[in-house]
mmCIF file of C-alpha atoms in Angstrom:
data_model
loop_
_atom_site.group_PDB
_atom_site.id
_atom_site.type_symbol
_atom_site.label_atom_id
_atom_site.label_comp_id
_atom_site.label_asym_id
_atom_site.label_seq_id
_atom_site.Cartn_x
_atom_site.Cartn_y
_atom_site.Cartn_z
ATOM 1 C CA MET L 959 3.321 82.272 -6.707
ATOM 2 C CA VAL L 960 4.569 78.786 -7.509
ATOM 3 C CA SER L 961 7.993 79.570 -6.665
ATOM 4 C CA ARG L 962 7.389 79.338 -2.759
ATOM 5 C CA ALA L 963 6.846 75.731 -2.815
ATOM 6 C CA VAL L 964 9.767 75.041 -5.016
ATOM 7 C CA VAL L 965 12.638 73.640 -3.515
ATOM 8 C CA ASP L 966 14.860 73.124 -6.797
ATOM 9 C CA CYS L 967 14.182 73.171 -10.650
ATOM 10 C CA ALA L 968 16.596 72.462 -13.153
ATOM 11 C CA LEU L 969 16.945 71.692 -16.838
ATOM 12 C CA TYR L 970 19.031 68.705 -17.605
ATOM 13 C CA GLU L 971 20.038 68.075 -21.507
ATOM 14 C CA ASP L 972 21.846 64.532 -22.108
ATOM 15 C CA GLY L 973 22.256 63.988 -18.302
ATOM 16 C CA ARG L 974 23.714 67.114 -17.269
ATOM 17 C CA ARG L 975 22.377 69.872 -15.664
ATOM 18 C CA LEU L 976 22.411 73.337 -17.461
ATOM 19 C CA PRO L 977 23.553 76.488 -16.032
ATOM 20 C CA GLY L 978 21.124 79.171 -15.084
ATOM 21 C CA PRO L 979 18.143 79.796 -13.108
ATOM 22 C CA VAL L 980 14.939 77.772 -14.688
ATOM 23 C CA ASP L 981 11.809 80.082 -14.851
ATOM 24 C CA LEU L 982 8.790 77.969 -15.022
ATOM 25 C CA SER L 983 6.979 80.541 -17.726
ATOM 26 C CA ASP L 984 9.738 79.508 -20.276
ATOM 27 C CA VAL L 985 10.663 75.730 -19.681
ATOM 28 C CA LEU L 986 8.268 74.089 -21.850
ATOM 29 C CA LYS L 987 9.918 76.153 -24.664
ATOM 30 C CA ARG L 988 13.512 75.072 -23.555
ATOM 31 C CA ILE L 989 12.662 71.675 -23.366
ATOM 32 C CA GLY L 990 11.531 71.787 -26.965
ATOM 33 C CA GLU L 991 14.408 73.208 -28.423
ATOM 34 C CA LYS L 992 16.104 69.945 -28.066
ATOM 35 C CA ASP L 993 15.573 66.477 -27.940
ATOM 36 C CA GLY L 994 17.085 64.551 -24.661
ATOM 37 C CA ARG L 995 16.298 67.621 -22.611
ATOM 38 C CA PHE L 996 13.936 67.586 -19.530
ATOM 39 C CA VAL L 997 13.157 69.482 -16.331
ATOM 40 C CA TRP L 998 12.978 68.031 -13.009
ATOM 41 C CA ILE L 999 11.190 70.249 -10.484
ATOM 42 C CA GLY L 1000 11.074 69.288 -6.818
ATOM 43 C CA LEU L 1001 8.045 70.719 -4.622
ATOM 44 C CA PHE L 1002 7.339 70.603 -1.066
ATOM 45 C CA GLU L 1003 3.691 70.578 0.268
ATOM 46 C CA PRO L 1004 2.505 72.884 -2.648
ATOM 47 C CA THR L 1005 -1.054 74.650 -2.211
ATOM 48 C CA ALA L 1006 -3.863 73.633 -4.551
ATOM 49 C CA GLU L 1007 -3.246 77.236 -6.090
ATOM 50 C CA GLN L 1008 0.570 77.038 -6.311
ATOM 51 C CA PHE L 1009 0.365 73.651 -7.998
ATOM 52 C CA ALA L 1010 -2.468 74.220 -10.508
ATOM 53 C CA GLU L 1011 -0.109 76.491 -12.335
ATOM 54 C CA ILE L 1012 2.942 73.425 -13.065
ATOM 55 C CA ALA L 1013 -0.490 70.935 -13.717
ATOM 56 C CA ALA L 1014 -1.610 73.456 -16.145
ATOM 57 C CA ALA L 1015 1.758 73.686 -17.949
ATOM 58 C CA PHE L 1016 2.473 69.958 -17.898
ATOM 59 C CA GLY L 1017 -1.133 68.768 -18.774
ATOM 60 C CA LEU L 1018 -1.104 66.676 -15.779
ATOM 61 C CA HIS L 1019 -4.339 65.032 -14.997
ATOM 62 C CA PRO L 1020 -6.728 66.354 -12.500
ATOM 63 C CA LEU L 1021 -7.258 63.409 -10.240
ATOM 64 C CA ALA L 1022 -3.165 63.094 -9.995
ATOM 65 C CA GLU L 1023 -3.240 66.923 -9.166
ATOM 66 C CA GLU L 1024 -5.660 66.662 -6.681
ATOM 67 C CA ASP L 1025 -3.719 63.432 -4.908
ATOM 68 C CA ALA L 1026 -0.646 65.696 -4.874
ATOM 69 C CA VAL L 1027 -2.070 68.404 -3.067
ATOM 70 C CA ARG L 1028 -4.176 66.784 -0.669
ATOM 71 C CA ALA L 1029 -1.707 63.789 0.110
ATOM 72 C CA HIS L 1030 -2.722 61.291 2.605
ATOM 73 C CA GLN L 1031 -2.515 58.941 0.059
ATOM 74 C CA ARG L 1032 -1.942 55.190 -0.288
ATOM 75 C CA PRO L 1033 1.166 53.888 -2.062
ATOM 76 C CA LYS L 1034 0.457 53.144 -5.830
ATOM 77 C CA LEU L 1035 1.218 53.853 -9.601
ATOM 78 C CA GLU L 1036 -1.159 55.445 -11.941
ATOM 79 C CA ARG L 1037 -0.493 55.804 -15.683
ATOM 80 C CA TYR L 1038 -2.644 59.257 -17.078
ATOM 81 C CA GLY L 1039 -1.400 58.717 -21.147
ATOM 82 C CA ASP L 1040 2.132 59.297 -21.337
ATOM 83 C CA THR L 1041 2.788 60.202 -17.629
ATOM 84 C CA LEU L 1042 3.371 57.860 -14.390
ATOM 85 C CA PHE L 1043 2.350 58.988 -11.116
ATOM 86 C CA LEU L 1044 3.648 57.123 -8.398
ATOM 87 C CA VAL L 1045 2.752 57.484 -4.538
ATOM 88 C CA LEU L 1046 5.292 56.677 -2.223
ATOM 89 C CA LYS L 1047 5.257 56.531 1.772
ATOM 90 C CA THR L 1048 8.361 57.407 3.403
ATOM 91 C CA ILE L 1049 9.533 56.232 7.193
ATOM 92 C CA THR L 1050 11.254 58.248 9.314
ATOM 93 C CA TYR L 1051 12.393 56.603 12.608
ATOM 94 C CA VAL L 1052 12.060 58.794 15.256
ATOM 95 C CA GLU L 1053 14.978 58.639 17.919
ATOM 96 C CA HIS L 1054 14.472 57.830 21.681
ATOM 97 C CA GLU L 1055 15.857 56.612 24.702
ATOM 98 C CA LYS L 1056 13.794 53.883 25.301
ATOM 99 C CA VAL L 1057 10.270 52.580 24.143
ATOM 100 C CA THR L 1058 7.419 53.698 26.346
ATOM 101 C CA ALA L 1059 3.820 53.135 26.197
ATOM 102 C CA THR L 1060 3.182 56.738 24.377
ATOM 103 C CA SER L 1061 6.733 56.376 22.123
ATOM 104 C CA GLU L 1062 6.530 57.366 18.739
ATOM 105 C CA ILE L 1063 8.717 55.796 16.726
ATOM 106 C CA VAL L 1064 8.381 55.907 12.993
ATOM 107 C CA ASP L 1065 6.911 58.850 11.365
ATOM 108 C CA THR L 1066 5.211 58.435 7.753
ATOM 109 C CA GLY L 1067 5.880 61.438 5.004
ATOM 110 C CA GLU L 1068 4.704 61.065 1.403
ATOM 111 C CA ILE L 1069 6.493 61.460 -2.044
ATOM 112 C CA MET L 1070 4.605 61.817 -5.288
ATOM 113 C CA VAL L 1071 6.651 61.687 -8.615
ATOM 114 C CA PHE L 1072 5.201 62.715 -11.963
ATOM 115 C CA ALA L 1073 7.211 61.307 -14.954
ATOM 116 C CA GLY L 1074 6.205 62.398 -18.243
ATOM 117 C CA PRO L 1075 7.651 63.581 -21.577
ATOM 118 C CA GLY L 1076 10.263 66.208 -20.889
ATOM 119 C CA PHE L 1077 9.285 66.439 -16.942
ATOM 120 C CA ALA L 1078 9.910 64.874 -13.665
ATOM 121 C CA ILE L 1079 7.911 66.462 -11.128
ATOM 122 C CA VAL L 1080 8.450 65.254 -7.043
ATOM 123 C CA VAL L 1081 6.357 66.420 -4.639
ATOM 124 C CA ARG L 1082 6.901 65.959 -0.724
ATOM 125 C CA HIS L 1083 4.628 65.849 2.082
ATOM 126 C CA GLY L 1084 4.763 65.874 6.056
ATOM 127 C CA SER L 1085 8.257 63.990 7.280
ATOM 128 C CA ALA L 1086 9.697 62.850 4.170
ATOM 129 C CA LYS L 1087 13.301 63.437 3.903
ATOM 130 C CA GLY L 1088 14.490 66.261 1.546
ATOM 131 C CA LEU L 1089 15.711 64.943 -2.213
ATOM 132 C CA THR L 1090 18.875 67.057 -2.421
ATOM 133 C CA GLY L 1091 21.244 64.421 -2.011
ATOM 134 C CA VAL L 1092 19.198 62.422 -4.345
ATOM 135 C CA ARG L 1093 19.768 64.940 -7.041
ATOM 136 C CA ARG L 1094 23.373 65.346 -6.238
ATOM 137 C CA ASP L 1095 23.804 61.266 -6.542
ATOM 138 C CA LEU L 1096 21.859 61.521 -9.782
ATOM 139 C CA GLU L 1097 23.897 64.316 -11.078
ATOM 140 C CA ALA L 1098 27.197 62.717 -10.979
ATOM 141 C CA ALA L 1099 25.829 59.752 -12.931
ATOM 142 C CA PRO L 1100 25.107 61.194 -16.268
ATOM 143 C CA GLU L 1101 24.653 58.602 -18.142
ATOM 144 C CA LEU L 1102 21.980 57.219 -15.851
ATOM 145 C CA LEU L 1103 20.559 60.740 -15.868
ATOM 146 C CA ALA L 1104 20.568 60.841 -19.411
ATOM 147 C CA LEU L 1105 17.820 58.272 -19.676
ATOM 148 C CA GLY L 1106 15.633 60.883 -18.856
ATOM 149 C CA PRO L 1107 12.416 61.306 -16.089
ATOM 150 C CA ALA L 1108 12.388 57.657 -15.261
ATOM 151 C CA ALA L 1109 16.074 57.816 -14.110
ATOM 152 C CA VAL L 1110 14.582 60.338 -11.430
ATOM 153 C CA LEU L 1111 11.561 58.073 -10.481
ATOM 154 C CA HIS L 1112 13.947 55.333 -9.975
ATOM 155 C CA ALA L 1113 16.379 57.507 -7.852
ATOM 156 C CA VAL L 1114 13.033 58.595 -5.880
ATOM 157 C CA ALA L 1115 11.962 54.977 -5.526
ATOM 158 C CA ASP L 1116 15.521 53.701 -4.415
ATOM 159 C CA HIS L 1117 15.837 56.128 -1.739
ATOM 160 C CA VAL L 1118 12.781 56.055 -0.149
ATOM 161 C CA VAL L 1119 13.138 51.773 -0.054
ATOM 162 C CA ASP L 1120 16.580 52.408 1.566
ATOM 163 C CA GLY L 1121 14.919 54.084 4.220
ATOM 164 C CA TYR L 1122 12.914 51.393 4.550
ATOM 165 C CA LEU L 1123 15.943 49.195 5.384
ATOM 166 C CA GLU L 1124 17.367 51.875 7.489
ATOM 167 C CA ALA L 1125 13.826 52.220 9.637
ATOM 168 C CA ALA L 1126 13.867 48.338 10.031
ATOM 169 C CA ASP L 1127 17.179 48.430 11.467
ATOM 170 C CA SER L 1128 16.598 50.929 14.153
ATOM 171 C CA PHE L 1129 13.181 49.288 15.091
ATOM 172 C CA GLU L 1130 15.097 45.517 15.324
ATOM 173 C CA ARG L 1131 17.028 47.386 18.045
ATOM 174 C CA ASP L 1132 13.761 48.353 20.009
ATOM 175 C CA VAL L 1133 12.694 44.997 19.707
ATOM 176 C CA GLU L 1134 15.289 43.322 21.128
ATOM 177 C CA GLU L 1135 15.502 45.614 24.052
ATOM 178 C CA LEU L 1136 12.207 45.010 24.833
ATOM 179 C CA GLU L 1137 12.956 41.151 24.362
ATOM 180 C CA ALA L 1138 15.491 41.422 26.719
ATOM 181 C CA ALA L 1139 12.957 43.053 29.436
ATOM 182 C CA VAL L 1140 10.461 40.801 29.033
ATOM 183 C CA PHE L 1141 12.886 37.758 29.648
ATOM 184 C CA SER L 1142 15.054 39.771 32.629
ATOM 185 C CA ALA L 1143 14.977 38.444 36.242
ATOM 186 C CA GLU L 1144 13.510 41.682 37.167
ATOM 187 C CA ARG L 1145 9.724 41.505 37.521
ATOM 188 C CA THR L 1146 8.124 43.952 34.967
ATOM 189 C CA ASP L 1147 4.831 44.170 33.069
ATOM 190 C CA ASP L 1148 6.116 45.619 29.381
ATOM 191 C CA SER L 1149 2.329 44.558 27.919
ATOM 192 C CA ALA L 1150 1.843 48.247 27.385
ATOM 193 C CA ARG L 1151 5.064 49.287 25.898
ATOM 194 C CA ILE L 1152 4.670 45.933 23.600
ATOM 195 C CA TYR L 1153 1.564 46.904 22.335
ATOM 196 C CA GLN L 1154 2.565 50.429 21.076
ATOM 197 C CA LEU L 1155 5.730 48.832 19.388
ATOM 198 C CA LYS L 1156 3.241 46.414 17.674
ATOM 199 C CA ARG L 1157 1.163 49.680 16.821
ATOM 200 C CA GLU L 1158 4.184 51.404 15.465
ATOM 201 C CA LEU L 1159 5.030 48.359 12.983
ATOM 202 C CA LEU L 1160 1.580 48.307 11.966
ATOM 203 C CA GLU L 1161 1.836 52.048 10.625
ATOM 204 C CA PHE L 1162 5.348 51.020 9.207
ATOM 205 C CA LYS L 1163 3.701 47.496 7.393
ATOM 206 C CA ARG L 1164 0.967 50.123 5.869
ATOM 207 C CA ALA L 1165 3.838 52.211 4.298
ATOM 208 C CA VAL L 1166 5.545 49.280 3.220
ATOM 209 C CA ALA L 1167 3.466 46.557 1.909
ATOM 210 C CA PRO L 1168 1.273 48.258 -1.098
ATOM 211 C CA LEU L 1169 4.301 49.333 -2.795
ATOM 212 C CA THR L 1170 5.226 46.081 -3.829
ATOM 213 C CA LEU L 1171 2.550 46.085 -6.881
ATOM 214 C CA PRO L 1172 3.727 49.127 -8.173
ATOM 215 C CA LEU L 1173 7.351 48.132 -8.230
ATOM 216 C CA ARG L 1174 6.484 45.014 -9.577
ATOM 217 C CA ARG L 1175 4.444 46.867 -12.358
ATOM 218 C CA LEU L 1176 7.258 49.388 -13.054
ATOM 219 C CA SER L 1177 10.126 46.878 -13.349
ATOM 220 C CA ASP L 1178 8.681 44.381 -15.492
ATOM 221 C CA GLY L 1179 9.087 46.163 -18.853
ATOM 222 C CA SER L 1180 5.704 46.439 -19.601
ATOM 223 C CA LEU L 1181 5.660 50.297 -19.417
ATOM 224 C CA PRO L 1182 6.919 52.368 -22.309
ATOM 225 C CA GLN L 1183 8.085 55.101 -20.043
ATOM 226 C CA ILE L 1184 10.492 52.889 -18.487
ATOM 227 C CA PRO L 1185 13.713 52.203 -20.612
ATOM 228 C CA ALA L 1186 15.137 48.701 -20.211
ATOM 229 C CA ALA L 1187 17.851 49.721 -18.529
ATOM 230 C CA ILE L 1188 16.027 51.666 -15.840
ATOM 231 C CA ALA L 1189 13.995 48.833 -15.479
ATOM 232 C CA ALA L 1190 16.872 46.560 -14.512
ATOM 233 C CA TYR L 1191 17.624 49.202 -11.851
ATOM 234 C CA LEU L 1192 14.018 49.091 -10.697
ATOM 235 C CA ARG L 1193 14.366 45.550 -10.153
ATOM 236 C CA ASP L 1194 16.966 45.858 -7.617
ATOM 237 C CA ALA L 1195 15.060 48.417 -5.890
ATOM 238 C CA ALA L 1196 12.170 45.680 -5.680
ATOM 239 C CA ASP L 1197 14.249 43.334 -4.612
ATOM 240 C CA HIS L 1198 15.605 45.497 -1.805
ATOM 241 C CA HIS L 1199 12.102 46.418 -1.070
ATOM 242 C CA THR L 1200 11.095 42.596 -0.800
ATOM 243 C CA GLN L 1201 13.849 42.460 1.855
ATOM 244 C CA ALA L 1202 12.126 45.626 3.984
ATOM 245 C CA LYS L 1203 8.940 43.752 3.621
ATOM 246 C CA GLU L 1204 10.048 40.272 4.819
ATOM 247 C CA ARG L 1205 11.945 41.982 8.007
ATOM 248 C CA ILE L 1206 8.983 43.901 8.953
ATOM 249 C CA LEU L 1207 6.872 40.593 8.849
ATOM 250 C CA ALA L 1208 9.675 38.875 11.090
ATOM 251 C CA LEU L 1209 9.442 41.610 13.611
ATOM 252 C CA ASP L 1210 5.832 41.555 13.451
ATOM 253 C CA GLU L 1211 5.487 37.619 14.144
ATOM 254 C CA LEU L 1212 8.329 38.340 16.689
ATOM 255 C CA VAL L 1213 6.633 41.161 18.521
ATOM 256 C CA SER L 1214 3.331 38.969 18.800
ATOM 257 C CA SER L 1215 5.170 35.949 20.264
ATOM 258 C CA ILE L 1216 6.900 38.370 22.919
ATOM 259 C CA LEU L 1217 3.623 39.682 23.775
ATOM 260 C CA ASP L 1218 2.313 36.350 24.281
ATOM 261 C CA ALA L 1219 5.459 35.528 26.100
ATOM 262 C CA GLY L 1220 5.171 38.541 28.277
ATOM 263 C CA MET L 1221 1.675 37.471 28.976
ATOM 264 C CA ALA L 1222 2.371 34.467 30.049
ATOM 265 C CA ARG L 1223 4.870 35.149 32.226
ATOM 266 C CA LEU L 1224 2.560 37.716 33.857
ATOM 267 C CA SER L 1225 0.241 34.775 34.545
ATOM 268 C CA MET L 1226 2.539 32.739 35.810
ATOM 269 C CA GLN L 1227 4.123 35.696 38.448
ATOM 270 C CA GLN L 1228 0.683 36.010 39.259
ATOM 271 C CA ASN L 1229 -0.195 32.043 40.008
ATOM 272 C CA THR L 1230 3.167 31.989 41.916
ATOM 273 C CA ASP L 1231 2.045 35.372 44.295
ATOM 274 C CA MET L 1232 -1.255 33.222 44.649
ATOM 275 C CA ARG L 1233 0.521 30.107 45.516
ATOM 276 C CA ARG L 1234 2.886 31.861 48.299
ATOM 277 C CA ILE L 1235 -0.067 33.548 49.912
ATOM 278 C CA SER L 1236 -2.277 30.632 50.123
ATOM 279 C CA ALA L 1237 0.665 28.996 51.629
ATOM 280 C CA TRP L 1238 1.278 31.417 54.195
ATOM 281 C CA ALA L 1239 -2.728 31.503 54.630
ATOM 282 C CA ALA L 1240 -2.194 27.802 55.597
ATOM 283 C CA LEU L 1241 0.523 28.344 58.014
ATOM 284 C CA ALA L 1242 -1.431 31.158 59.951
ATOM 285 C CA ALA L 1243 -4.255 28.958 59.900
ATOM 286 C CA VAL L 1244 -3.053 27.015 62.647
ATOM 287 C CA PRO L 1245 -2.344 28.692 65.193
ATOM 288 C CA THR L 1246 -5.484 30.513 64.400
ATOM 289 C CA MET L 1247 -7.124 27.190 64.871
ATOM 290 C CA VAL L 1248 -5.366 26.434 68.284
ATOM 291 C CA ALA L 1249 -6.082 29.754 69.346
ATOM 292 C CA GLY L 1250 -9.627 29.705 68.722
ATOM 293 C CA VAL L 1251 -10.087 26.235 70.695
ATOM 294 C CA TYR L 1252 -8.306 27.169 73.541
ATOM 295 C CA GLY L 1253 -10.098 30.182 73.377
ATOM 296 C CA MET L 1254 -13.549 28.866 74.253
ATOM 297 C CA ASN L 1255 -14.991 29.408 77.716
ATOM 298 C CA PHE L 1256 -15.771 25.815 78.471
ATOM 299 C CA ASP L 1257 -14.498 24.244 82.432
ATOM 300 C CA HIS L 1258 -13.890 20.805 80.524
ATOM 301 C CA MET L 1259 -11.183 21.181 78.118
ATOM 302 C CA PRO L 1260 -8.237 18.968 77.575
ATOM 303 C CA GLU L 1261 -5.246 19.569 79.588
ATOM 304 C CA LEU L 1262 -6.839 22.714 80.804
ATOM 305 C CA HIS L 1263 -5.905 22.352 84.284
ATOM 306 C CA TRP L 1264 -2.541 20.588 83.343
ATOM 307 C CA THR L 1265 0.836 22.449 84.643
ATOM 308 C CA PHE L 1266 2.445 21.805 81.287
ATOM 309 C CA GLY L 1267 -0.705 22.370 79.147
ATOM 310 C CA TYR L 1268 0.398 25.746 77.533
ATOM 311 C CA PRO L 1269 3.848 25.056 76.735
ATOM 312 C CA ALA L 1270 3.055 21.719 74.948
ATOM 313 C CA VAL L 1271 0.282 23.231 73.672
ATOM 314 C CA LEU L 1272 2.729 26.056 71.811
ATOM 315 C CA VAL L 1273 5.270 22.965 71.248
ATOM 316 C CA PHE L 1274 2.610 21.419 69.323
ATOM 317 C CA THR L 1275 1.473 24.536 67.255
ATOM 318 C CA VAL L 1276 5.308 25.396 66.401
ATOM 319 C CA THR L 1277 6.189 21.753 65.352
ATOM 320 C CA VAL L 1278 3.108 21.378 63.123
ATOM 321 C CA CYS L 1279 3.917 25.261 61.498
ATOM 322 C CA VAL L 1280 7.425 23.795 61.000
ATOM 323 C CA PHE L 1281 5.969 20.731 58.934
ATOM 324 C CA ILE L 1282 4.008 22.413 56.962
ATOM 325 C CA PHE L 1283 6.325 25.143 56.035
ATOM 326 C CA ARG L 1284 9.059 22.801 55.226
ATOM 327 C CA ALA L 1285 6.292 20.938 53.007
ATOM 328 C CA PHE L 1286 5.471 24.169 51.345
ATOM 329 C CA ARG L 1287 9.169 24.935 50.906
ATOM 330 C CA ARG L 1288 10.149 21.645 49.244
ATOM 331 C CA ASN L 1289 7.623 22.014 46.506
ATOM 332 C CA ASP L 1290 8.425 25.523 45.860
ATOM 333 C CA TRP L 1291 5.510 27.276 47.293
ATOM 334 C CA LEU L 1292 7.554 29.298 49.340
#
């Protein structure tokens, strides 16, 4: 039953994969036959019933078992006796042609790692990418794999952190594209697109930021389950994580600035429009006023019976309109 959720299961001795399939029923016996052996089990979205068999076999804590099945956990590191339980949020960049008000830019998944005496259990949920490449690369470095389950924990954490950096690179391109649109000569309202970008960036930040303390704790040498050699590699992963977090914070500040600039530009455009409307209204007011005055039905009005009265009024009206137009144009109102 549990085999349906198993992606890969292998037994390792002194950093090398032992040939032949590994059955869960005899894996504990084979581990105990010789020192330096451990099993690495990869699972994808196991049900409670499927994972219960593994939890019972390796004596996993019920709370950790529940977290591994239900997922939707915050990145964290827990220690249950001799077993470490690490929760990681993965980030997958969603390819798209252009950022819109409804674009999905990042998709999150989860990876849980159990590292204990003689076993490493990795559980994936959601859009978390497969770890076949991680297993292959680690098997190509037997001197590192010989350090035991802690090497698996480091490899998975390093893989997730590298994914953060890759996603940040792609995210930067979206921010640059939106920045160019906001400051382009074309009149656009990008506030909805900017807000969507900020929401996706917030989801990105929620996945990355909480991992700071777990990585620091894993790399500071305070955990007996983590050999000194692995702690050095974990410090490097922590440095990469810090880089990713700093880039995300910088992007968040930049997007906020772009949003402010976009709103300021929109306000300026509206002010310009209102200024032009007011200028044209002032121009229209002159002939309207003159026509209103001479449209009154009075017998005694200036120049009413003068032969050149009508053309004189037209010339006066046009002259005043031209003067007002030039004054508005000189002050950039038109």
